[in-house]
mmCIF file of C-alpha atoms in Angstrom:
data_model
loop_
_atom_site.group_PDB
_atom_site.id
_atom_site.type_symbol
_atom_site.label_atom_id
_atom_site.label_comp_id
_atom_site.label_asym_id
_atom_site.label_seq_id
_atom_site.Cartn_x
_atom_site.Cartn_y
_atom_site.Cartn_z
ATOM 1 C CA UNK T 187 -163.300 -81.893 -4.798
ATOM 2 C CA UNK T 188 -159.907 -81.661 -2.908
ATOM 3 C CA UNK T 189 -157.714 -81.804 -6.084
ATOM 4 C CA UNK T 190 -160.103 -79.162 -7.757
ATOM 5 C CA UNK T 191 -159.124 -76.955 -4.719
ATOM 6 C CA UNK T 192 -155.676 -77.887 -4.437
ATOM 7 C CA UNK T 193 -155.330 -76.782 -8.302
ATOM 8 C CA UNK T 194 -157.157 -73.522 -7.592
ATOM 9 C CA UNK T 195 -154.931 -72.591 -4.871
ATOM 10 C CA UNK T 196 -151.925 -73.527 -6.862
ATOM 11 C CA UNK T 197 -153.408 -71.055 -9.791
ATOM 12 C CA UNK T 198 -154.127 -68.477 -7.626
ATOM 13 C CA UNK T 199 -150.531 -68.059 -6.373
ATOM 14 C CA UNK T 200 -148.892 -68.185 -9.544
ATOM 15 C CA UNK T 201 -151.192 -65.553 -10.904
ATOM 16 C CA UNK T 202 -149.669 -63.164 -7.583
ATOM 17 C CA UNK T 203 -146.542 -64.103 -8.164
ATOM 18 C CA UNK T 204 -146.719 -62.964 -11.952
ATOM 19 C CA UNK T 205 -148.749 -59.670 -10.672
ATOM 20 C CA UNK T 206 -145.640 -58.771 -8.451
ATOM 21 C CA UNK T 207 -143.037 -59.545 -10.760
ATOM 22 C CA UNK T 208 -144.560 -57.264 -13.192
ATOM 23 C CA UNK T 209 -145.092 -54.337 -10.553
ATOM 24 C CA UNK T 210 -141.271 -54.828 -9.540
ATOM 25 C CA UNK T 211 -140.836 -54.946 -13.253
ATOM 26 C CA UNK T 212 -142.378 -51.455 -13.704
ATOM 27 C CA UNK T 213 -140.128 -49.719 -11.420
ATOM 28 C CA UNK T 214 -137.244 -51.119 -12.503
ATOM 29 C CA UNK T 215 -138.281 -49.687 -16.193
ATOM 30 C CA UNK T 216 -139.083 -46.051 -14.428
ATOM 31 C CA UNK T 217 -135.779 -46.149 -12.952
ATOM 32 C CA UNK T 218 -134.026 -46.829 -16.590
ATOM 33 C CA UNK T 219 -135.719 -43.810 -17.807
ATOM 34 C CA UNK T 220 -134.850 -41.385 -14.809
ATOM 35 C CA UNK T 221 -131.473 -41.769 -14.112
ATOM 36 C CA UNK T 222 -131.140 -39.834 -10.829
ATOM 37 C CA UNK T 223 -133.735 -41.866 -9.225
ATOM 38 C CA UNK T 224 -137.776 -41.545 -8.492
ATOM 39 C CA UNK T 225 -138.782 -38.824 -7.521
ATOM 40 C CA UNK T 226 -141.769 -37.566 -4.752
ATOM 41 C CA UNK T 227 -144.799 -36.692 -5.402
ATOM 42 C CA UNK T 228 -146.021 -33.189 -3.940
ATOM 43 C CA UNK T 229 -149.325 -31.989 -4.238
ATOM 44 C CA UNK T 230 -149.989 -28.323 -6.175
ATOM 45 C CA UNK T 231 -151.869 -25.186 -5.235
ATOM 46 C CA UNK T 232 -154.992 -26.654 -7.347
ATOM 47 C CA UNK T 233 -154.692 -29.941 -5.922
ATOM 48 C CA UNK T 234 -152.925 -31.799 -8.769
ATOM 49 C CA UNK T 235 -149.614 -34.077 -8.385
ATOM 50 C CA UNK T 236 -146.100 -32.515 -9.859
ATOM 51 C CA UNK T 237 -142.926 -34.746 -9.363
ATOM 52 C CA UNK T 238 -140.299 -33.350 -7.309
ATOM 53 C CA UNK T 239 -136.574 -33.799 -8.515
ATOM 54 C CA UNK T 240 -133.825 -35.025 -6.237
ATOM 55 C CA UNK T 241 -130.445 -33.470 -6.138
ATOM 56 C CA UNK T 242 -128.196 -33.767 -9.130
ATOM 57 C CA UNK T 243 -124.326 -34.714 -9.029
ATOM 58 C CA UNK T 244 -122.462 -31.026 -9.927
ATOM 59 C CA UNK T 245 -119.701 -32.724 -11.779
ATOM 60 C CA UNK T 246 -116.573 -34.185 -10.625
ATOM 61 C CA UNK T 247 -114.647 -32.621 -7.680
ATOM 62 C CA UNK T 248 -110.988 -31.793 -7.350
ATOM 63 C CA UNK T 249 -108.820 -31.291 -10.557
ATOM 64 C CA UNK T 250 -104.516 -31.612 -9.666
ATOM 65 C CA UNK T 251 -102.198 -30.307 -12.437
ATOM 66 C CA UNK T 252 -98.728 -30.489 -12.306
ATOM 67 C CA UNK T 253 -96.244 -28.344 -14.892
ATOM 68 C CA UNK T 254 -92.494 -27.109 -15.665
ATOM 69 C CA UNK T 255 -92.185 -23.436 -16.205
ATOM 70 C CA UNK T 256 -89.022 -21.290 -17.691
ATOM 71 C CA UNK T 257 -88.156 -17.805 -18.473
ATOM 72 C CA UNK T 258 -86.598 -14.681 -17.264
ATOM 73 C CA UNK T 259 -86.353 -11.949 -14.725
ATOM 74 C CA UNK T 260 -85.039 -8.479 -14.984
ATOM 75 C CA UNK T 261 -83.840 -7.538 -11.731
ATOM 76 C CA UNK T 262 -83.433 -3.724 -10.122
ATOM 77 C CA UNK T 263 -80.944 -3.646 -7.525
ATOM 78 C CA UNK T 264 -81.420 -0.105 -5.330
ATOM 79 C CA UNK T 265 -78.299 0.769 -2.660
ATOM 80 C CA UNK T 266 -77.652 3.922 -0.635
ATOM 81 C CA UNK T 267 -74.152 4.988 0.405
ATOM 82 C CA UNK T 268 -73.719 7.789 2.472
ATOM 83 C CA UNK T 269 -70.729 9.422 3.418
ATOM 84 C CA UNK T 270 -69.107 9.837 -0.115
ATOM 85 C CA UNK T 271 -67.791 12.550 -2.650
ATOM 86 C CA UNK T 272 -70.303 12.949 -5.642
ATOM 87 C CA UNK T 273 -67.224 11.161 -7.507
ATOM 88 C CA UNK T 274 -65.840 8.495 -5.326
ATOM 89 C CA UNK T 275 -65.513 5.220 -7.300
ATOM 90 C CA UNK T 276 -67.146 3.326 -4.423
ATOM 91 C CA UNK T 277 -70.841 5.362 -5.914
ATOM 92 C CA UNK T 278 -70.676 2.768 -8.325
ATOM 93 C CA UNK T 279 -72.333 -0.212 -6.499
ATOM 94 C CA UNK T 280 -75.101 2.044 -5.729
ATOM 95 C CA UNK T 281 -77.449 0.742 -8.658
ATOM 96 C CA UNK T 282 -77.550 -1.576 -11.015
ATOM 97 C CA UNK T 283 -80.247 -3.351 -13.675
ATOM 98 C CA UNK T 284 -79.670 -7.596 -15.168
ATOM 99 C CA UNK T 285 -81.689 -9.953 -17.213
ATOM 100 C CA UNK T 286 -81.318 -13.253 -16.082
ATOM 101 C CA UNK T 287 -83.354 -17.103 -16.175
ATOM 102 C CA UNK T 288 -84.987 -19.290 -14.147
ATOM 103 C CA UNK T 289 -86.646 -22.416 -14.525
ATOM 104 C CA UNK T 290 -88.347 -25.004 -12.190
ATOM 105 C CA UNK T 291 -91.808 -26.978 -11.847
ATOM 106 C CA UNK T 292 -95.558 -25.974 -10.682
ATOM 107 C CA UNK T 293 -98.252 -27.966 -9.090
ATOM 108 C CA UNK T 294 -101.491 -27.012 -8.030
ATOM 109 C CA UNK T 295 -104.717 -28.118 -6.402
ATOM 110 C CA UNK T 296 -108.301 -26.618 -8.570
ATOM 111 C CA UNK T 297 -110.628 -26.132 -5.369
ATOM 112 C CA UNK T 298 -113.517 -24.604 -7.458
ATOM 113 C CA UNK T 299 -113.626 -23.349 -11.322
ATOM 114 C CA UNK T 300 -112.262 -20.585 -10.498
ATOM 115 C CA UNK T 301 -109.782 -20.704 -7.599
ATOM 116 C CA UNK T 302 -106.539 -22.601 -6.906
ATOM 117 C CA UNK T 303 -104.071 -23.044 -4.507
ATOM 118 C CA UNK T 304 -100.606 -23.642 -6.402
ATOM 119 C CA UNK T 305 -96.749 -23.569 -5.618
ATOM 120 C CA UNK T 306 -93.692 -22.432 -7.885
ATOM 121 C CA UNK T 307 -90.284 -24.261 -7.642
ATOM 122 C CA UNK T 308 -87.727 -22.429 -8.855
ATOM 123 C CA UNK T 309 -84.243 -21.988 -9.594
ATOM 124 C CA UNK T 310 -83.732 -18.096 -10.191
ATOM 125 C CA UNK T 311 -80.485 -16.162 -10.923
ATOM 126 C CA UNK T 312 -80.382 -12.964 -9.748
ATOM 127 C CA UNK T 313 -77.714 -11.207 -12.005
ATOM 128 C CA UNK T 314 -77.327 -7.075 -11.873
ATOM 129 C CA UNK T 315 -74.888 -5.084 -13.618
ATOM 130 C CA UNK T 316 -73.927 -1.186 -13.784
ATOM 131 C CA UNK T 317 -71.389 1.379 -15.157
ATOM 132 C CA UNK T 318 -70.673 4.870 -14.366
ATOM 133 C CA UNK T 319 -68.509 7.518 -16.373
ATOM 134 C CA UNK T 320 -66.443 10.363 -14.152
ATOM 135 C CA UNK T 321 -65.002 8.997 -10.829
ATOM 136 C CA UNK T 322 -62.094 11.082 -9.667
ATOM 137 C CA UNK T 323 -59.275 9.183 -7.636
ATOM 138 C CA UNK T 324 -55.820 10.322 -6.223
ATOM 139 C CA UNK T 325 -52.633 9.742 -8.307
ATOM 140 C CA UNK T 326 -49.423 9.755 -7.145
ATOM 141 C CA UNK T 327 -46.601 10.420 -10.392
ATOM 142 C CA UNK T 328 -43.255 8.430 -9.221
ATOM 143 C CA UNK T 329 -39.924 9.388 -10.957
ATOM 144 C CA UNK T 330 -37.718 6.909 -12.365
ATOM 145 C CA UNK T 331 -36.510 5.544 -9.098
ATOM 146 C CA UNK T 332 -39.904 5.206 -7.284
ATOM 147 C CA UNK T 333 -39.959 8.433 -5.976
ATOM 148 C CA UNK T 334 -43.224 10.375 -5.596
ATOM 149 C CA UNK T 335 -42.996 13.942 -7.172
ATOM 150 C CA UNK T 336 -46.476 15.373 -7.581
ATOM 151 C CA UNK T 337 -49.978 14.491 -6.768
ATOM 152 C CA UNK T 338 -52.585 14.595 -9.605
ATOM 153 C CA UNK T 339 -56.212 13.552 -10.064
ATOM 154 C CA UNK T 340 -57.278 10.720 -12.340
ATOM 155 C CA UNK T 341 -60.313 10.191 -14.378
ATOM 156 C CA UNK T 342 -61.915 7.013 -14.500
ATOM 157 C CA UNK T 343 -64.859 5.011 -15.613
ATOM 158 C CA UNK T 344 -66.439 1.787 -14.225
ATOM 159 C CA UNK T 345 -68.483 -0.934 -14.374
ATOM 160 C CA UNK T 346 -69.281 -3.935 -11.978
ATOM 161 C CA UNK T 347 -71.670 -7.651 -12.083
ATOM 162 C CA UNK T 348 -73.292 -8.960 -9.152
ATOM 163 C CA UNK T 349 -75.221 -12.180 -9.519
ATOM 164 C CA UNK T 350 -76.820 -14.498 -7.011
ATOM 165 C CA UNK T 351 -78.464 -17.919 -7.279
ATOM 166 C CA UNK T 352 -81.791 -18.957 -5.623
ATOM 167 C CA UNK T 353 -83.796 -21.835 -4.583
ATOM 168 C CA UNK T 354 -87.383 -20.339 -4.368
ATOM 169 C CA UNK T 355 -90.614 -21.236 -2.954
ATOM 170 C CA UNK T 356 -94.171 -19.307 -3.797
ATOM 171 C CA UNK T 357 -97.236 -20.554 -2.534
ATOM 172 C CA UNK T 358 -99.985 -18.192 -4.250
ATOM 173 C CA UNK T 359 -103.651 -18.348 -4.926
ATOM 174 C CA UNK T 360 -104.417 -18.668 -8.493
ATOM 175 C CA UNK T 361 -107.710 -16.761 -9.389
ATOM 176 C CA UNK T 362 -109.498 -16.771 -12.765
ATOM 177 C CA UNK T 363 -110.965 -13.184 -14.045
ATOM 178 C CA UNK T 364 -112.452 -14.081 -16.976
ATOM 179 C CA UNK T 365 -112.424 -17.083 -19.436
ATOM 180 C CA UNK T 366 -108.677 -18.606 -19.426
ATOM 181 C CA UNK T 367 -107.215 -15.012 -18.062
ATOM 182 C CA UNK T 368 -106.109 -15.400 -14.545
ATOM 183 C CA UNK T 369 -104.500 -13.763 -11.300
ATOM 184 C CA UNK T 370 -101.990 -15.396 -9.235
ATOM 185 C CA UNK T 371 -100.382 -13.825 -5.469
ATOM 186 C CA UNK T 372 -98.939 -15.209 -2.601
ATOM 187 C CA UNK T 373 -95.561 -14.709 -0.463
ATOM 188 C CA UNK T 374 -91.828 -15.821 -1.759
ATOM 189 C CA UNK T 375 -88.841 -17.435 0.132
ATOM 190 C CA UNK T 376 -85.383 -17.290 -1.406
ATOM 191 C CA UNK T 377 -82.861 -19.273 0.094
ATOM 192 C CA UNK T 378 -79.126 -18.492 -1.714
ATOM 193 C CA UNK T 379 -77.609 -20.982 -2.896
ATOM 194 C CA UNK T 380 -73.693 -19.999 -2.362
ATOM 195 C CA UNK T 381 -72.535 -16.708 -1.762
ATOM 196 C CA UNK T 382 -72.784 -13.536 -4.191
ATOM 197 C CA UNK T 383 -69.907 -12.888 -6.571
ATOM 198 C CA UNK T 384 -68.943 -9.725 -8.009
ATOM 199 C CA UNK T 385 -66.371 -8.192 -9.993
ATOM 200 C CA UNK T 386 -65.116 -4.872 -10.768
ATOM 201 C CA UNK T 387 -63.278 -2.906 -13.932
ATOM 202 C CA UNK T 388 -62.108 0.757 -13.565
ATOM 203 C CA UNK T 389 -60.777 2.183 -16.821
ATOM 204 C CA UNK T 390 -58.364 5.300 -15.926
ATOM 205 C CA UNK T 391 -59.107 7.902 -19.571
ATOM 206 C CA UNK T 392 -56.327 6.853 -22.066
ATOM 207 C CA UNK T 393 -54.656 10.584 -22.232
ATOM 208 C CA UNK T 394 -53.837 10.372 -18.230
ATOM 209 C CA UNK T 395 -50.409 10.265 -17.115
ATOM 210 C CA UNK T 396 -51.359 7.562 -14.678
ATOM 211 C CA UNK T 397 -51.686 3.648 -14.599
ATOM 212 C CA UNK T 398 -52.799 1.076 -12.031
ATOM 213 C CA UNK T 399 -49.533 -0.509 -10.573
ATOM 214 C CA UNK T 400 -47.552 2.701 -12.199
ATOM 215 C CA UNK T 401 -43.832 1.583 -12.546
ATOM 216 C CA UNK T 402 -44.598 -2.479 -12.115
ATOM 217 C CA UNK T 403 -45.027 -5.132 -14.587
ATOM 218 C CA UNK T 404 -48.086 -5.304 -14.301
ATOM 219 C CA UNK T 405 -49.061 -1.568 -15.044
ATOM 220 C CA UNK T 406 -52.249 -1.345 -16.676
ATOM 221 C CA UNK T 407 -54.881 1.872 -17.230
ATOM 222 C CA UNK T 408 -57.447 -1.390 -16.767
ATOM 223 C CA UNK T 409 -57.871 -2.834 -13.338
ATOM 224 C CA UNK T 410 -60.624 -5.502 -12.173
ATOM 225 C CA UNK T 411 -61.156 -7.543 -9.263
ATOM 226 C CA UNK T 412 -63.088 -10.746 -8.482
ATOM 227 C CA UNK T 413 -64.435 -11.966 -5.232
ATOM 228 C CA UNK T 414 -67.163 -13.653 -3.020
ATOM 229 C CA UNK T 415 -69.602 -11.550 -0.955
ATOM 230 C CA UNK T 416 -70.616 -13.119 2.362
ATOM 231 C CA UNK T 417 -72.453 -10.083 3.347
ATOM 232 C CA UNK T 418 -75.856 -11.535 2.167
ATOM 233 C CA UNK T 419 -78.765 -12.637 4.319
ATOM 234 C CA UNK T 420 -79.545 -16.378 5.145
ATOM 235 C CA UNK T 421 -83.221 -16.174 3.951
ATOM 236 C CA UNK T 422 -85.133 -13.576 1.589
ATOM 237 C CA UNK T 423 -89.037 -13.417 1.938
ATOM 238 C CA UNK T 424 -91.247 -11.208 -0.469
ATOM 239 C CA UNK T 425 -94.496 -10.958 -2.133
ATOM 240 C CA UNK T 426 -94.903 -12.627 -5.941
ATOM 241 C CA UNK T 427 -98.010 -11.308 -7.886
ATOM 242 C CA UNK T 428 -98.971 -11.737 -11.715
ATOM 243 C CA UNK T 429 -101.343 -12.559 -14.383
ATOM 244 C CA UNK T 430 -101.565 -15.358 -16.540
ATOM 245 C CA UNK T 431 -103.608 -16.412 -19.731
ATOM 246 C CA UNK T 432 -104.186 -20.555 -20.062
ATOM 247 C CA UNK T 433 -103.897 -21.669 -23.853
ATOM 248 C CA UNK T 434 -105.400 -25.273 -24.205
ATOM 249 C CA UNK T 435 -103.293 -27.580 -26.375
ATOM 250 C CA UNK T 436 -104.453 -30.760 -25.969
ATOM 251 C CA UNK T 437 -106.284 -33.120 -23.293
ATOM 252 C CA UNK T 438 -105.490 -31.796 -20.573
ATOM 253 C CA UNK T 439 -102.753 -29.825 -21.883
ATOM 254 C CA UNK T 440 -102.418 -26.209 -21.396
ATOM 255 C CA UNK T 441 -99.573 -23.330 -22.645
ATOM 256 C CA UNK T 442 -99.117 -20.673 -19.884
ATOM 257 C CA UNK T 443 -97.865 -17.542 -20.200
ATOM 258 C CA UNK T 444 -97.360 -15.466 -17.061
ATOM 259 C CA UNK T 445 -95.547 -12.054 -16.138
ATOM 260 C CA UNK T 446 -95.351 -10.607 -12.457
ATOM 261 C CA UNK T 447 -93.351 -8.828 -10.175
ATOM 262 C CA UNK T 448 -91.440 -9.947 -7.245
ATOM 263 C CA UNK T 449 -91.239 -7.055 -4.116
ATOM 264 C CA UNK T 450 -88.887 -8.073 -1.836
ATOM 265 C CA UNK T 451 -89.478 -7.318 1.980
ATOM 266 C CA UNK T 452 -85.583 -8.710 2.715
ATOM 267 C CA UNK T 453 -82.864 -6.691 1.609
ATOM 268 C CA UNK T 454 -80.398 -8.481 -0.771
ATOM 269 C CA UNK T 455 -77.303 -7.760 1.519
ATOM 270 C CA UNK T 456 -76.301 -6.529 4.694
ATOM 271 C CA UNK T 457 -75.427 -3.352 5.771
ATOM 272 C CA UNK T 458 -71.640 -2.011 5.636
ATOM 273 C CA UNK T 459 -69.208 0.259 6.533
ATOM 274 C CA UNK T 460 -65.674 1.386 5.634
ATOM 275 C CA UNK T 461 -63.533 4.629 5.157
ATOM 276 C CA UNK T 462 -63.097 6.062 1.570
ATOM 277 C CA UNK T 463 -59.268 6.864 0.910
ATOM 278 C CA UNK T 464 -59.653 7.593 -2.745
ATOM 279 C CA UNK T 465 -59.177 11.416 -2.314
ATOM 280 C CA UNK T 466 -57.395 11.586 0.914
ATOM 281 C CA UNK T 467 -54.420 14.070 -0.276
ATOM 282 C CA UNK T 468 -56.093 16.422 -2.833
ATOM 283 C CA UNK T 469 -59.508 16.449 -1.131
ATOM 284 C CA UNK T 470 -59.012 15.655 2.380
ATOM 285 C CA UNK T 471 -59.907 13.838 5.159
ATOM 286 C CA UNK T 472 -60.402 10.469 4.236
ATOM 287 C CA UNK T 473 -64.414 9.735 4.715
ATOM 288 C CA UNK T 474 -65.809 7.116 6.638
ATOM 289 C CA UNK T 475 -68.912 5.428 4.680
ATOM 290 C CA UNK T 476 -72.035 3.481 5.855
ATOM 291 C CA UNK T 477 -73.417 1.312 3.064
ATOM 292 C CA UNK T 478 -77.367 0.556 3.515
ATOM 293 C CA UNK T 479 -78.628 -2.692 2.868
ATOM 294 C CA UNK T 480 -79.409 -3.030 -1.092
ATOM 295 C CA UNK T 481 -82.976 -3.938 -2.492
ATOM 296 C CA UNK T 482 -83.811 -6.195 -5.053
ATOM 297 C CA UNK T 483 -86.780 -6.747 -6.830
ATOM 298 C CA UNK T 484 -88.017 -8.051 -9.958
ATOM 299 C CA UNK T 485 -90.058 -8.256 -12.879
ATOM 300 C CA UNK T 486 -90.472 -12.109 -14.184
ATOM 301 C CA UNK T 487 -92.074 -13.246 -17.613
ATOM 302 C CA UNK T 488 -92.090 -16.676 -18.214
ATOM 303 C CA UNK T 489 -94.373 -19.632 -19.980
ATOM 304 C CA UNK T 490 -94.979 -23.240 -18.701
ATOM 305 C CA UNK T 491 -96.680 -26.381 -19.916
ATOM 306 C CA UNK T 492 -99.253 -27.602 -17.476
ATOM 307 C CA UNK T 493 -100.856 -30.868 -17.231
ATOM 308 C CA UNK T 494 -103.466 -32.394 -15.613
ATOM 309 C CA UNK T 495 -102.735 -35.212 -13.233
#
């Protein structure tokens, strides 16, 4: 009788142990077949059970792409100088218009589908260049032995460069509008690089009777002159906006065309001041100038390759 219960007992565990296994068993499978997990169990308005979903993963989070960019800017330099004749040859620094490149590297951090936070390294030449037709200057006729026998006016063109290199820094907020079409603004910092350089050419009209250096070797109807600016500020800060279109060209790979407009809040010089002597004996008195501080602001079109990190 004692080994016919020890046998039952012995049976009867085994047969719970195989129940559980199987029940265990069973949730594993339900688990397989719902991937996000079991769900509750709520109870409906007519009293029948509906499963309740738990939360599902949205997708994976932030997205960092990195990218070089290149193109270039045409540039509108803006400069008022008061205290001159209509004519004066110093009017010509007073505006001027340049195409010129720049190149440097993007990053940015994807917060959501549709917004960014990014930053543009650049290196941006600013080049600007003008010319003006019928400036009027003082000419002083010498005779053969360097003596001055009449005064007369000359007629002269001219034409002038002024360029500038950058390192520049843009933060901006990258927002898409629709599809791959996109928005991008944020402020700029320009710190120069060395200081500007500029150079000047007045022609005097070929049937004049007077030359630049009349009476020297070096007599010319042509005269130009080269030479740094220091008048220029330590630090330029503006506000970049543009718009954008993202071509995908690969995994991960995207062609970016962008074109936007740079208004600058810093001037691109300094103000200065001088007295204008170019008319002093047929036109008198000489005239004392004040040169405001010149804008500069451009218009940027450019296309990068961006990649994601």
């Amino acid at each position: 009788m004692h080994n016919k219960r020890g046998l039952f007992m012995r049976a009867y565990a085994f047969a719970m142990v195989v129940a559980v296994l199987a029940h265990v068993g069973a949730y594993g499978q339900e688990d397989v077949l719902r991937p996000n997990g079991r769900g509750g169990v709520a109870t409906t308005a007519e009293g029948s059970a509906a499963s309740v979903d738990r939360p599902r993963d949205k997708g994976p989070g932030l997205v960092l792409r990195g990218g070089i960019e290149g193109g270039l800017g045409l540039n509108f330099l803006q400069r008022t100088i008061e205290g001159l004749l209509p004519t004066s040859p110093l009017g010509l620094l007073s505006s001027g218009t340049g195409l010129s490149p720049l190149y440097g590297v993007y990053a940015e951090l994807e917060l959501s589908p549709t917004v960014s936070l990014g930053l543009r390294m650049m290196v941006d030449h600013k080049s600007v260049s003008g010319s003006k037709s019928g400036f009027l200057q003082d000419c002083i006729v010498n005779d053969p032995y360097g003596n001055p026998t009449q005064v007369t006016v000359a007629s002269m063109s001219g034409e002038f460069t002024q360029s500038l290199t950058f390192f520049t820094f843009t933060p901006v907020v990258r927002v898409d509008l629709m599809d791959n079409f996109f928005a991008q603004v944020g402020p700029t910092i320009h710190l120069p690089t060395q200081n500007a350089q500029a150079t000047t050419t007045f022609t005097i009209d070929p049937s004049e009777q007077c030359s630049f250096n009349f009476g020297q070797p070096n007599e010319s109807k042509v005269n130009t002159v080269s030479a740094e600016d220091e008048n220029i500020p330590a630090l330029r800060i503006g506000l970049d906006a543009a718009v954008g279109y993202r071509f995908a060209i690969g995994d991960g790979l995207e062609l970016v065309p962008r074109i936007g407009y740079q208004l600058m809040i810093t001037s691109f010089d300094n103000e200065s001041s001088g007295t204008d002597f170019t008319r002093v004996n047929t036109d008198p008195p000489a005239r004392d100038f004040i040169a405001r501080p010149a804008t500069l602001n451009s218009v940027q079109a450019s296309i990068a390759l961006w990649f994601r990190l």
